[in-house]
C-alpha cells in the first residue's frame, strides 16, 4: 500500500465521535489524512480524491440501521462520476445497539456500491456499543478483550492491502446475556429519562409534533 | 391518516400511489422528498434533550414531521440504491429520530426502541428495473431491521419492472388490506 495514497473518510457529522476515533487508530498505522464528509454543499470536490486514492477506508455511524444520508449522497455522486480503477475499499460502521445485525446493512451497502463501480471490496468491520464509547479509545469498549485485537487485525489487513473476513468482527462481540439485556435497557432508559427531565420535559407527554397538530 | 414520502426524481411514484389509496382512504398526505429542502441530521442530540421530541433544524422536515408524528401508516418510496434507499429518502429516515421514543424496550430478547404515540405501520417500496437479487435482499433486510428497532409493523415491497401502473395499484391495494 502506498501510504500517501490512502483516503480515510469520516462519514459522521461528529468530528470527535467514535467513527473518527476508529479512523485515527488506523491513521497511526497507515498514515494518510482523515477527511470529514462535508455536511453542506456539493460533494463533487471529494470525487477526484476518491479516484486518486489506491485505498479508501470509510468509517461512519449507524443511523436507522445503515449509514447516514450524506454518505449515501456521496456514493450516488461517486457512482455517477465513475472513473474508478480497482481502488480498494474497506468500511466500518458503528452503532449504539450491542448487536452486529442491526448495523450490518451499511457494510452490504458499501459492498454493493463497490461491485457496481469497479472498486475492489476488501471487507468491513461492524462495531456495536459504539455510542457508549463516544469517541473514547477502543480499550474502553465492554468487549475490549476481543474487540481490540480484532480491530487491530482489521488495521493490519488495510496496511497489507488484504481482504478482511466478516468473521473477524462477528466473533469479537457477543450479544449481552438475558440479564445484561435487562440491566442495559433499564440503565439506558434511566439515563435518557434523567436527561429529558433535566431539560424540564415530561417523557410521557405526547410528542411535540403531535401537540402541534392540535 | 396515510403519509406517502417518495423520491420522484425519475417518475411520479408518489402521485400514482396516492391516486389508488384515495379510492379507499380519505386522508392521504404526500411529499416528494427530492423537491424538499431537508438538511442531513447533525446528531446534535437536541431532540432527546433540550428540545425533547423536536428537531431544531428549521427546514422543510418540520412540515413532514407534523404529518408523520401520529400518522397510522407511513409509506416510503425510493429507487433501490446499492441495496438501500436514495439519499433523499435516507435524509427523512435519519431525521425521524426526533419522533422516536428514546426509551429502550426488550423484544425477542434484544434491546429495541419504539416510536412515540401509538406506533405506526411502516412500509418501504423499492423501485427499479431488473434489480439484482443481492440488492433486493439488502433492501428487504433494511426494512426488517427498521421495523424491529422502531417496534413498528409493516412490509417492504420491491417493484422491479420500472414505473408500472398495474404493480403500483396492486401494491397500494395490499397496503390498504394489511
Ligand atoms: C439519527 C440517528 C439515528 C441513529 N440510529 C441508530 C440505529 O439505528 N441503531 C443504533 O444502534 N444506533 C443508532 N444511532 C446511534 C449512533 O449510531 C451512535 O451514537 C454512534 O456511536 C455514533 O457514531 P459517531 O460518534 O461516529 O457519530 C443513531 C444516531 C442518530 C443521531
Coordinates of C-alpha atoms in Angstrom, one line a residue, chain B residues 25-171:
Chain B
X25 CA -58.7 6.3 2.3
X26 CA -59.9 9.9 2.8
X27 CA -56.8 11.2 4.4
X28 CA -53.6 10.8 2.4
X29 CA -50.7 13.3 2.5
X30 CA -47.9 13.2 0.0
X31 CA -44.4 14.7 -0.1
X32 CA -41.9 14.4 -2.9
X33 CA -38.6 14.2 -0.9
X34 CA -36.5 15.3 -3.9
X35 CA -38.3 18.6 -4.0
X36 CA -38.0 19.4 -0.3
X37 CA -35.2 21.3 1.3
X38 CA -34.1 18.9 4.0
X39 CA -30.7 19.1 5.7
X40 CA -28.9 15.9 7.0
X41 CA -29.3 15.1 10.7
X42 CA -26.5 16.9 12.6
X43 CA -26.5 14.5 15.5
X44 CA -26.8 17.5 17.8
X45 CA -28.9 15.5 20.4
X46 CA -31.3 18.3 21.0
X47 CA -34.4 16.1 20.1
X48 CA -33.5 13.8 23.0
X49 CA -32.6 16.6 25.4
X50 CA -33.1 20.3 25.3
X51 CA -35.9 20.3 22.8
X52 CA -37.1 16.8 23.6
X53 CA -39.2 15.4 20.7
X54 CA -38.5 18.3 18.4
X55 CA -35.8 18.7 15.7
X56 CA -34.3 22.2 15.8
X57 CA -33.2 22.3 12.1
X58 CA -35.5 24.9 10.5
X59 CA -36.2 23.4 7.1
X60 CA -39.0 21.5 5.2
X61 CA -38.6 18.5 7.5
X62 CA -40.7 20.4 10.1
X63 CA -43.8 20.1 7.9
X64 CA -43.1 16.5 7.2
X65 CA -42.7 15.7 11.0
X66 CA -46.0 17.3 11.8
X67 CA -47.7 14.9 9.4
X68 CA -45.9 11.7 10.2
X69 CA -46.0 12.1 14.0
X70 CA -49.0 10.1 14.9
X71 CA -50.0 9.0 11.3
X72 CA -51.2 5.5 11.1
X73 CA -49.2 4.5 8.1
X74 CA -46.0 5.8 6.5
X75 CA -45.1 4.7 3.0
X76 CA -41.5 5.5 1.9
X77 CA -41.0 5.0 -1.9
X78 CA -37.4 5.1 -3.1
X79 CA -35.3 3.8 -6.0
X80 CA -33.2 1.0 -4.6
X81 CA -29.7 2.4 -4.3
X82 CA -26.9 -0.1 -3.6
X83 CA -29.5 -2.2 -1.7
X84 CA -30.7 0.8 0.4
X85 CA -32.7 3.9 -0.3
X86 CA -31.7 7.1 -2.1
X87 CA -30.2 9.9 -0.1
X88 CA -33.4 12.0 -0.5
X89 CA -35.3 9.3 1.4
X90 CA -32.5 8.5 3.8
X91 CA -32.4 12.1 5.0
X92 CA -36.1 11.7 6.0
X93 CA -35.4 8.4 7.8
X94 CA -32.4 9.9 9.7
X95 CA -34.4 13.0 10.8
X96 CA -37.3 10.8 12.0
X97 CA -35.3 10.2 15.2
X98 CA -37.0 13.2 16.8
X99 CA -40.3 11.4 16.8
X100 CA -38.9 8.2 18.2
X101 CA -39.3 7.2 21.8
X102 CA -35.8 7.4 23.2
X103 CA -36.5 4.8 25.9
X104 CA -35.4 1.2 25.5
X105 CA -37.6 -1.9 25.4
X106 CA -36.9 -5.6 25.0
X107 CA -38.3 -7.6 22.1
X108 CA -37.4 -11.2 21.4
X109 CA -34.6 -11.0 24.0
X110 CA -33.0 -8.0 22.4
X111 CA -32.9 -4.2 23.2
X112 CA -35.0 -2.2 20.7
X113 CA -36.7 1.3 20.7
X114 CA -40.1 2.5 19.5
X115 CA -41.9 5.4 18.0
X116 CA -43.7 8.0 20.1
X117 CA -47.5 7.7 20.2
X118 CA -49.5 4.7 19.1
X119 CA -46.8 3.4 16.8
X120 CA -47.1 3.3 13.0
X121 CA -47.3 0.9 10.2
X122 CA -44.1 1.4 8.3
X123 CA -43.9 0.4 4.6
X124 CA -41.0 0.7 2.2
X125 CA -41.4 0.4 -1.6
X126 CA -38.2 -0.1 -3.5
X127 CA -38.3 0.7 -7.2
X128 CA -36.0 0.0 -10.2
X129 CA -35.6 -2.1 -13.3
X130 CA -34.1 -5.6 -13.1
X131 CA -32.8 -5.2 -9.6
X132 CA -30.2 -7.8 -8.6
X133 CA -31.1 -10.4 -6.0
X134 CA -28.4 -9.0 -3.7
X135 CA -29.9 -5.6 -3.9
X136 CA -33.4 -6.9 -3.3
X137 CA -32.5 -8.9 -0.3
X138 CA -30.4 -6.0 1.2
X139 CA -33.4 -3.7 0.8
X140 CA -35.8 -6.2 2.5
X141 CA -33.2 -6.7 5.3
X142 CA -33.0 -2.9 5.9
X143 CA -36.8 -2.8 6.3
X144 CA -36.8 -5.8 8.6
X145 CA -34.2 -4.1 10.8
X146 CA -36.1 -0.8 10.7
X147 CA -39.4 -2.2 11.9
X148 CA -37.5 -4.2 14.6
X149 CA -35.7 -1.1 16.0
X150 CA -38.9 1.1 15.7
X151 CA -41.1 -1.6 17.2
X152 CA -43.3 -1.0 14.1
X153 CA -45.4 -3.2 11.8
X154 CA -45.4 -3.2 8.1
X155 CA -43.9 -4.6 4.9
X156 CA -41.4 -3.9 2.2
X157 CA -42.1 -4.3 -1.5
X158 CA -39.8 -4.4 -4.4
X159 CA -41.2 -3.2 -7.7
X160 CA -38.6 -4.0 -10.3
X161 CA -40.4 -3.5 -13.6
X162 CA -39.9 0.2 -13.8
X163 CA -42.9 2.6 -13.5
X164 CA -45.7 0.1 -13.9
X165 CA -49.3 1.3 -13.0
X166 CA -50.6 -2.2 -12.6
X167 CA -47.9 -3.1 -10.0
X168 CA -48.4 0.2 -8.2
X169 CA -52.2 -0.4 -7.9
X170 CA -51.6 -4.0 -6.7
X171 CA -49.1 -2.8 -4.1

